[in-house]
XYZ file of N, CA and C in Angstrom:
267
model
N 0.416 -1.332 -0.362
C -0.202 -0.270 -0.095
C 0.751 1.151 0.347
N 0.498 2.545 -1.170
C 2.005 3.679 -1.326
C 1.133 4.433 -0.154
N 1.604 5.328 0.559
C 1.533 6.246 1.293
C 0.902 7.505 0.651
N 0.078 8.363 0.717
C 0.294 9.875 -0.179
C 0.517 10.243 1.056
N 1.634 11.553 0.463
C 1.410 13.479 1.565
C 1.140 13.902 1.143
N 0.394 14.714 1.834
C -0.357 15.673 0.844
C 0.241 16.667 1.920
N 0.553 18.604 1.363
C 1.993 19.519 1.640
C 0.975 20.142 2.528
N 1.438 20.761 2.884
C 0.334 21.479 4.122
C 0.169 22.180 3.835
N -1.663 22.519 4.358
C -1.248 23.904 3.849
C -1.029 24.722 3.667
N -1.234 25.123 2.754
C -0.094 27.187 2.269
C -0.688 28.744 2.677
N -1.365 29.023 4.000
C -1.668 30.317 4.191
C -1.539 31.037 3.370
N -0.165 31.137 2.727
C 0.470 32.453 1.967
C 0.083 32.303 0.991
N -0.186 31.255 0.197
C -0.756 31.900 -1.155
C -2.351 31.694 -0.732
N -2.981 31.902 0.377
C -4.392 31.952 -0.311
C -4.634 33.007 0.832
N -3.699 34.183 1.412
C -3.653 35.373 2.193
C -4.268 35.896 0.897
N -2.273 35.668 -0.683
C -2.109 37.351 -1.307
C -3.457 36.666 -2.342
N -4.467 35.557 -1.959
C -5.325 35.190 -3.181
C -6.530 35.945 -2.093
N -6.614 35.839 -1.832
C -8.089 37.229 -0.548
C -7.550 38.276 -0.648
N -5.953 38.377 -0.510
C -5.703 40.219 -1.028
C -5.840 40.382 -2.549
N -6.103 39.908 -3.685
C -5.900 39.658 -5.032
C -7.641 39.793 -4.917
N -8.673 39.136 -4.467
C -9.846 39.705 -4.427
C -10.566 40.678 -4.218
N -9.961 40.585 -2.507
C -10.487 42.198 -2.787
C -10.343 42.840 -3.491
N -8.698 42.808 -3.821
C -8.814 44.226 -4.748
C -9.951 43.927 -5.853
N -10.225 43.447 -6.710
C -10.683 42.234 -7.827
C -12.220 43.660 -7.468
N -12.899 43.299 -5.716
C -13.941 42.908 -5.500
C -13.850 44.996 -5.292
N -13.556 45.374 -4.593
C -12.812 47.236 -4.720
C -12.546 47.947 -6.578
N -11.798 47.333 -7.216
C -12.099 48.266 -8.546
C -13.682 47.577 -9.403
N -13.926 46.811 -8.654
C -15.383 46.533 -10.221
C -16.220 47.840 -8.547
N -16.382 48.014 -7.594
C -17.330 48.241 -6.715
C -16.668 49.986 -6.649
N -15.670 50.043 -7.540
C -15.337 51.949 -7.613
C -16.141 52.275 -8.672
N -15.970 50.976 -10.299
C -16.856 51.331 -11.547
C -17.786 51.334 -11.475
N -18.490 50.938 -10.440
C -19.798 50.699 -10.372
C -20.445 52.497 -9.144
N -19.216 52.696 -8.889
C -19.706 53.794 -8.357
C -19.836 55.197 -9.000
N -18.999 55.128 -10.037
C -18.310 55.726 -11.111
C -19.591 56.079 -12.076
N -20.217 54.581 -12.079
C -21.046 55.192 -12.891
C -22.231 55.902 -12.571
N -23.313 54.587 -11.210
C -23.902 55.341 -11.098
C -24.025 56.712 -11.101
N -22.858 57.690 -10.484
C -22.160 58.746 -10.152
C -22.785 59.586 -11.413
N -22.891 59.305 -13.152
C -22.952 59.928 -13.982
C -23.861 59.312 -14.160
N -25.231 58.538 -13.584
C -26.328 58.705 -14.412
C -26.831 60.148 -13.300
N -26.551 59.998 -11.841
C -27.333 60.450 -10.536
C -26.517 62.749 -11.927
N -25.547 62.656 -11.768
C -25.392 63.491 -12.816
C -25.689 63.860 -14.078
N -25.840 62.864 -15.826
C -26.912 63.279 -16.401
C -28.778 63.616 -15.622
N -28.741 63.060 -14.494
C -30.418 63.103 -14.020
C -30.750 64.330 -13.121
N -29.123 65.123 -13.004
C -30.049 66.573 -12.436
C -30.239 67.294 -13.422
N -28.861 67.484 -13.771
C -29.238 68.216 -15.026
C -30.435 68.487 -15.929
N -30.906 66.952 -16.333
C -31.822 67.133 -16.644
C -32.972 67.947 -16.012
N -33.624 67.607 -14.568
C -34.387 68.325 -13.800
C -34.191 70.234 -13.628
N -32.500 70.267 -13.942
C -32.492 71.269 -14.087
C -32.878 72.437 -14.892
N -32.509 71.774 -16.539
C -32.905 72.024 -17.722
C -35.253 71.975 -17.838
N -35.466 70.817 -16.808
C -36.626 71.391 -16.561
C -37.369 72.524 -15.456
N -36.170 72.785 -14.514
C -36.865 74.221 -14.522
C -36.662 74.901 -14.834
N -34.997 74.973 -15.221
C -35.662 76.448 -16.327
C -36.737 76.578 -17.183
N -37.279 75.685 -17.555
C -37.774 75.713 -18.013
C -39.526 76.174 -18.014
N -39.478 75.756 -16.846
C -40.868 76.254 -15.667
C -40.370 77.590 -15.601
N -39.189 78.523 -14.939
C -39.185 79.811 -14.759
C -39.097 80.384 -15.466
N -39.418 79.936 -17.026
C -39.006 80.607 -18.281
C -40.812 80.926 -18.969
N -41.640 80.017 -18.096
C -42.881 79.946 -18.187
C -43.546 80.798 -17.972
N -42.618 80.249 -15.675
C -42.821 80.758 -15.204
C -42.726 83.221 -15.230
N -41.438 83.550 -15.919
C -41.356 84.509 -16.264
C -41.988 84.582 -17.777
N -42.477 84.616 -18.659
C -42.215 85.235 -19.890
C -43.548 84.111 -20.577
N -43.708 83.667 -22.265
C -43.869 83.411 -23.364
C -44.583 81.859 -22.601
N -46.030 81.355 -22.375
C -45.359 80.231 -22.243
C -45.178 78.649 -22.927
N -46.328 79.913 -24.221
C -46.399 79.054 -25.705
C -44.653 78.770 -26.178
N -43.866 79.728 -26.049
C -42.272 80.039 -26.755
C -42.431 79.092 -25.500
N -41.885 78.619 -24.321
C -40.746 78.706 -23.734
C -41.142 77.040 -23.314
N -41.987 76.084 -23.271
C -42.902 75.205 -24.296
C -41.874 74.759 -26.008
N -42.112 75.575 -26.854
C -41.570 74.628 -28.066
C -40.200 75.035 -27.774
N -39.707 76.275 -27.293
C -38.023 75.854 -27.196
C -37.559 74.210 -26.826
N -38.365 74.385 -25.157
C -37.788 73.126 -24.516
C -38.172 71.682 -25.531
N -40.224 71.336 -26.286
C -39.489 70.016 -27.457
C -39.101 70.647 -28.511
N -38.363 71.860 -28.530
C -37.729 71.567 -30.301
C -35.873 71.267 -29.410
N -36.139 71.577 -28.146
C -34.130 71.178 -28.317
C -34.315 69.549 -27.543
N -35.069 69.149 -27.980
C -36.082 68.271 -27.278
C -35.351 67.453 -26.300
N -35.236 68.219 -25.022
C -35.083 68.260 -23.451
C -35.791 67.202 -22.550
N -35.263 67.096 -21.208
C -36.811 66.207 -21.098
C -37.741 66.999 -20.746
N -37.683 67.964 -20.450
C -39.149 68.927 -20.405
C -40.164 69.056 -21.428
N -39.700 67.653 -22.043
C -40.791 67.929 -23.381
C -41.799 67.391 -23.094
N -42.168 66.028 -21.524
C -43.876 66.474 -21.413
C -44.063 66.660 -20.296
N -43.675 67.986 -20.535
C -44.957 69.117 -19.989
C -45.172 70.305 -21.537
N -45.480 69.470 -22.508
C -46.140 70.208 -23.569
C -47.593 69.796 -23.153
N -48.220 71.372 -23.612
C -49.577 71.208 -22.708
C -50.835 71.320 -24.768
N -51.212 71.832 -25.405
C -52.606 71.149 -26.451
C -53.163 72.621 -25.839
N -53.988 73.167 -26.818
C -54.609 74.926 -26.884
C -56.081 74.499 -25.532
N -55.977 74.833 -24.699
C -56.673 74.791 -23.323
C -56.397 74.283 -22.577
N -55.643 73.205 -22.446
C -54.651 73.061 -21.498
C -54.385 74.025 -20.124
N -54.119 73.848 -18.879
C -53.196 74.176 -18.122
C -53.206 72.999 -17.042
N -51.551 74.175 -16.275
C -50.834 73.422 -15.570
C -51.677 72.583 -14.359
N -52.243 73.354 -14.111
C -53.153 72.733 -13.023
C -52.625 73.321 -11.307
N -51.805 75.218 -11.544
C -51.329 76.071 -10.472
C -52.932 76.197 -10.590
């Protein structure tokens, strides 16, 4: 009968692998955070443009402001009103 010998557990190798795993996970989380921040910044820009349209509407000609918003293809296009409609303010 042949006796098999096993190498002792290599804790140093396991620790290095854990360090690599943590570094890879940190990098992945960093990339996900950066993408989400980009999406938040784009959403903020859209909200600011929509707010600017509302300010223009309250201080100027509503028809021109809505037409400008729709022409610029901004997120404020949802503010389109047909003749006779109101914002309900």
